[in-house]
Coordinates of N, CA, C and O in Angstrom, one line a residue:
X1 N 98.1 99.3 86.2 CA 96.6 98.9 85.9 C 95.9 100.0 86.1 O 94.7 101.1 85.2
X2 N 95.7 100.5 87.4 CA 94.6 101.5 87.9 C 95.2 102.9 87.3 O 93.6 103.5 86.4
X3 N 96.0 103.6 87.3 CA 96.2 104.4 87.1 C 96.0 104.9 85.2 O 95.7 105.3 84.5
X4 N 96.2 103.6 84.9 CA 96.2 103.5 83.1 C 94.5 103.9 82.7 O 94.6 104.3 82.1
X5 N 94.2 102.9 83.4 CA 92.4 103.4 82.9 C 92.2 104.8 83.5 O 91.0 105.6 82.6
X6 N 92.4 105.6 84.7 CA 92.5 106.7 84.6 C 92.7 107.6 84.5 O 92.2 108.6 83.5
X7 N 94.0 107.2 83.6 CA 94.6 108.3 82.4 C 93.5 108.2 81.1 O 93.1 109.1 81.2
X8 N 93.3 107.0 81.0 CA 92.1 107.3 79.8 C 91.2 107.5 80.0 O 90.3 108.6 79.0
X9 N 90.4 107.5 81.1 CA 89.1 107.9 80.9 C 89.0 109.3 81.7 O 88.1 109.7 80.9
X10 N 90.0 109.8 82.1 CA 90.2 111.6 82.4 C 90.5 112.3 81.0 O 89.7 113.5 81.1
X11 N 91.0 111.7 80.0 CA 90.9 112.4 78.7 C 90.0 112.1 77.7 O 89.8 112.6 76.8
X12 N 88.6 111.3 78.2 CA 87.3 111.0 77.0 C 86.6 112.1 77.7 O 85.5 112.6 77.2
X13 N 86.6 112.4 79.1 CA 84.9 112.9 79.9 C 85.1 114.5 79.7 O 86.3 115.0 79.3
X14 N 83.9 115.0 80.1 CA 84.3 116.5 80.4 C 84.8 117.1 81.8 O 85.2 118.1 82.0
X15 N 84.4 116.2 82.4 CA 84.6 116.5 83.8 C 85.7 115.3 84.5 O 85.3 114.3 85.7
X16 N 86.9 115.8 84.1 CA 87.9 114.6 84.7 C 88.1 114.6 85.9 O 89.0 113.9 86.8
X17 N 87.6 115.5 86.9 CA 87.5 115.3 88.6 C 87.0 114.3 88.9 O 86.9 114.2 90.2
X18 N 85.4 114.1 88.1 CA 84.5 112.7 88.7 C 85.3 111.6 88.2 O 84.3 111.0 88.7
X19 N 86.2 111.2 87.8 CA 86.7 109.9 87.3 C 87.3 109.8 88.4 O 88.5 109.9 89.0
X20 N 86.7 108.2 89.2 CA 87.0 107.1 90.4 C 87.3 106.1 90.0 O 86.2 105.2 89.2
X21 N 88.6 105.8 90.3 CA 89.0 103.9 89.7 C 89.1 103.2 91.0 O 90.3 103.7 91.6
X22 N 88.7 102.5 91.5 CA 88.8 101.9 92.7 C 89.5 100.2 92.4 O 89.2 99.5 91.3
X23 N 90.2 99.7 92.9 CA 90.5 98.0 92.6 C 89.9 97.1 93.6 O 89.9 97.1 94.6
X24 N 88.6 96.3 93.3 CA 87.1 96.1 94.6 C 87.9 94.8 94.8 O 88.0 94.7 96.2
X25 N 88.3 93.5 93.9 CA 88.9 92.7 94.4 C 90.2 92.0 93.8 O 90.2 92.4 92.8
X26 N 91.6 91.8 94.8 CA 92.7 91.3 94.3 C 92.9 90.1 94.7 O 92.5 89.9 95.8
X27 N 93.1 89.7 93.7 CA 93.3 88.2 93.9 C 94.6 88.1 93.5 O 95.2 88.7 92.7
X28 N 95.9 86.8 93.5 CA 96.6 86.7 93.3 C 96.7 87.3 92.1 O 97.9 87.6 91.5
X29 N 96.0 86.2 90.9 CA 96.2 86.6 89.5 C 95.2 87.4 88.9 O 94.7 87.4 87.8
X30 N 94.3 88.1 89.5 CA 93.2 88.5 89.1 C 92.8 89.9 89.6 O 92.7 89.9 91.3
X31 N 92.4 90.5 88.7 CA 92.3 92.4 90.0 C 90.6 92.8 89.0 O 91.1 92.8 87.5
X32 N 90.0 93.3 90.0 CA 88.6 94.1 89.1 C 88.9 95.6 89.6 O 88.8 95.3 90.9
X33 N 88.8 96.3 88.7 CA 88.6 97.5 88.7 C 87.5 97.9 88.4 O 86.8 97.6 87.4
X34 N 86.5 98.9 89.3 CA 85.9 99.7 88.9 C 85.7 100.9 88.9 O 86.7 101.9 89.2
X35 N 85.0 101.8 87.7 CA 85.6 103.0 86.9 C 84.2 103.7 87.3 O 83.2 103.3 86.9
X36 N 83.9 105.0 88.1 CA 82.9 105.8 88.2 C 83.2 107.2 87.2 O 84.3 107.3 87.9
X37 N 82.5 107.7 86.8 CA 82.0 108.7 86.6 C 80.8 109.5 86.6 O 80.1 108.9 87.6
X38 N 81.0 110.8 85.9 CA 79.6 111.3 86.3 C 78.6 110.9 85.7 O 78.5 110.8 84.5
X39 N 77.1 111.3 86.0 CA 76.1 110.8 85.2 C 76.4 111.2 83.6 O 75.6 110.6 82.8
X40 N 76.6 112.3 83.7 CA 76.1 112.8 82.1 C 77.8 112.4 81.3 O 77.7 113.0 79.8
X41 N 78.8 111.7 81.7 CA 79.7 110.8 81.1 C 79.9 109.8 81.0 O 81.1 109.0 80.2
X42 N 79.0 109.3 81.1 CA 78.8 107.4 81.0 C 78.7 107.3 80.3 O 79.4 106.3 79.8
X43 N 78.1 108.1 79.0 CA 77.9 107.7 77.5 C 79.1 108.1 76.9 O 79.5 107.2 76.0
X44 N 79.8 108.7 77.1 CA 81.8 109.3 76.6 C 82.5 107.9 76.3 O 83.4 107.2 75.9
X45 N 82.0 107.5 77.9 CA 82.9 106.4 78.5 C 82.7 105.4 77.6 O 83.4 104.0 77.7
X46 N 81.8 105.0 78.0 CA 80.8 103.6 77.2 C 80.7 103.9 75.4 O 81.8 102.6 74.7
X47 N 80.8 104.7 74.9 CA 81.1 105.0 73.4 C 79.6 104.2 72.8 O 78.7 103.9 73.1
X48 N 79.6 104.5 71.3 CA 78.6 104.0 70.5 C 78.4 102.3 70.5 O 80.1 101.9 70.1
X49 N 78.0 102.1 70.6 CA 77.7 100.1 71.0 C 78.5 99.7 71.6 O 78.9 97.9 71.6
X50 N 79.3 100.8 72.9 CA 80.1 100.2 73.7 C 81.7 99.8 73.5 O 82.9 99.1 73.6
X51 N 82.0 100.5 71.6 CA 83.4 100.1 71.3 C 84.2 100.7 72.3 O 85.3 100.1 72.3
X52 N 84.7 102.2 72.9 CA 85.8 102.8 73.7 C 85.2 101.9 74.9 O 86.5 101.6 75.1
X53 N 84.7 101.4 75.2 CA 84.6 100.4 76.8 C 85.4 99.3 76.4 O 85.8 98.7 77.3
X54 N 85.1 98.6 74.9 CA 85.5 97.3 74.9 C 86.8 97.5 74.5 O 87.9 96.9 74.6
X55 N 87.2 98.6 73.9 CA 88.9 98.8 73.6 C 89.3 99.3 74.8 O 90.5 98.5 74.9
X56 N 88.6 100.2 75.8 CA 89.8 100.0 77.5 C 90.1 98.6 77.5 O 90.9 98.2 78.2
X57 N 89.0 98.1 78.0 CA 89.1 96.4 78.3 C 90.0 96.0 77.6 O 90.8 95.0 78.6
X58 N 90.3 96.1 76.2 CA 91.5 95.2 75.4 C 92.6 95.6 75.5 O 93.5 94.8 76.2
X59 N 92.8 97.2 75.7 CA 93.9 97.5 76.3 C 94.2 97.3 77.7 O 95.6 97.1 78.0
X60 N 93.3 97.0 78.6 CA 93.5 96.9 80.0 C 94.0 95.5 80.3 O 94.9 94.8 81.0
X61 N 93.2 94.1 79.5 CA 93.9 93.2 79.1 C 95.3 92.8 78.8 O 96.4 92.1 79.3
X62 N 95.9 93.5 77.6 CA 97.0 93.5 77.4 C 98.1 94.3 78.4 O 99.1 93.6 78.7
X63 N 97.8 95.2 79.2 CA 98.8 95.6 80.4 C 99.2 94.6 81.7 O 100.0 94.8 81.7
X64 N 97.9 94.1 81.5 CA 97.7 92.7 82.9 C 98.6 91.6 82.5 O 99.1 90.9 83.3
X65 N 98.5 91.2 81.0 CA 99.4 90.3 81.2 C 100.8 90.4 80.8 O 101.4 89.5 81.4
X66 N 100.6 91.6 80.7 CA 102.4 91.6 80.9 C 102.7 91.4 82.2 O 104.2 91.0 82.6
X67 N 101.9 92.1 83.2 CA 102.0 91.3 84.6 C 101.8 90.4 84.9 O 101.7 89.9 86.1
X68 N 101.3 89.2 84.1 CA 100.9 87.9 84.9 C 99.9 87.8 84.9 O 99.6 87.3 85.8
X69 N 98.6 88.9 85.0 CA 97.8 88.9 85.6 C 96.5 88.9 84.7 O 96.6 89.3 83.5
X70 N 95.4 88.8 84.8 CA 93.9 89.0 83.9 C 93.3 90.2 85.0 O 93.3 90.5 86.1
X71 N 92.9 90.9 84.2 CA 92.4 92.2 84.7 C 90.2 92.1 84.4 O 90.3 92.4 82.8
X72 N 89.3 92.7 85.2 CA 88.5 93.0 84.8 C 87.5 94.7 85.0 O 88.2 95.2 86.0
X73 N 87.2 95.2 83.9 CA 86.6 96.7 83.9 C 85.3 96.5 84.1 O 85.0 96.2 83.1
X74 N 84.2 97.0 85.1 CA 83.6 97.0 85.8 C 83.4 99.2 85.2 O 83.6 99.7 86.1
X75 N 82.1 99.3 84.4 CA 81.8 100.9 84.4 C 80.5 101.2 85.4 O 80.0 100.7 84.9
X76 N 80.6 102.2 86.5 CA 79.9 102.3 87.4 C 79.0 103.6 87.0 O 79.7 104.5 86.4
X77 N 77.9 103.6 87.2 CA 77.3 105.3 86.8 C 77.0 106.0 88.3 O 77.3 105.5 88.9

């Protein structure tokens, strides 16, 4: 899941070297992922009216469900 979000984010931003994905809290059935990008790339990851971020969260939910887990994506600047 971590690699999946990293892959998507790196292809959205202008500075792919500034993309960092960390697993903040890992429980048996729940994973919290933290996505950090450079300040100038935050808008590209969030998208208009948050649609890009929502799409990433939807895809992450589908990937996590395949593994029998729940996943939460937090976008930090």
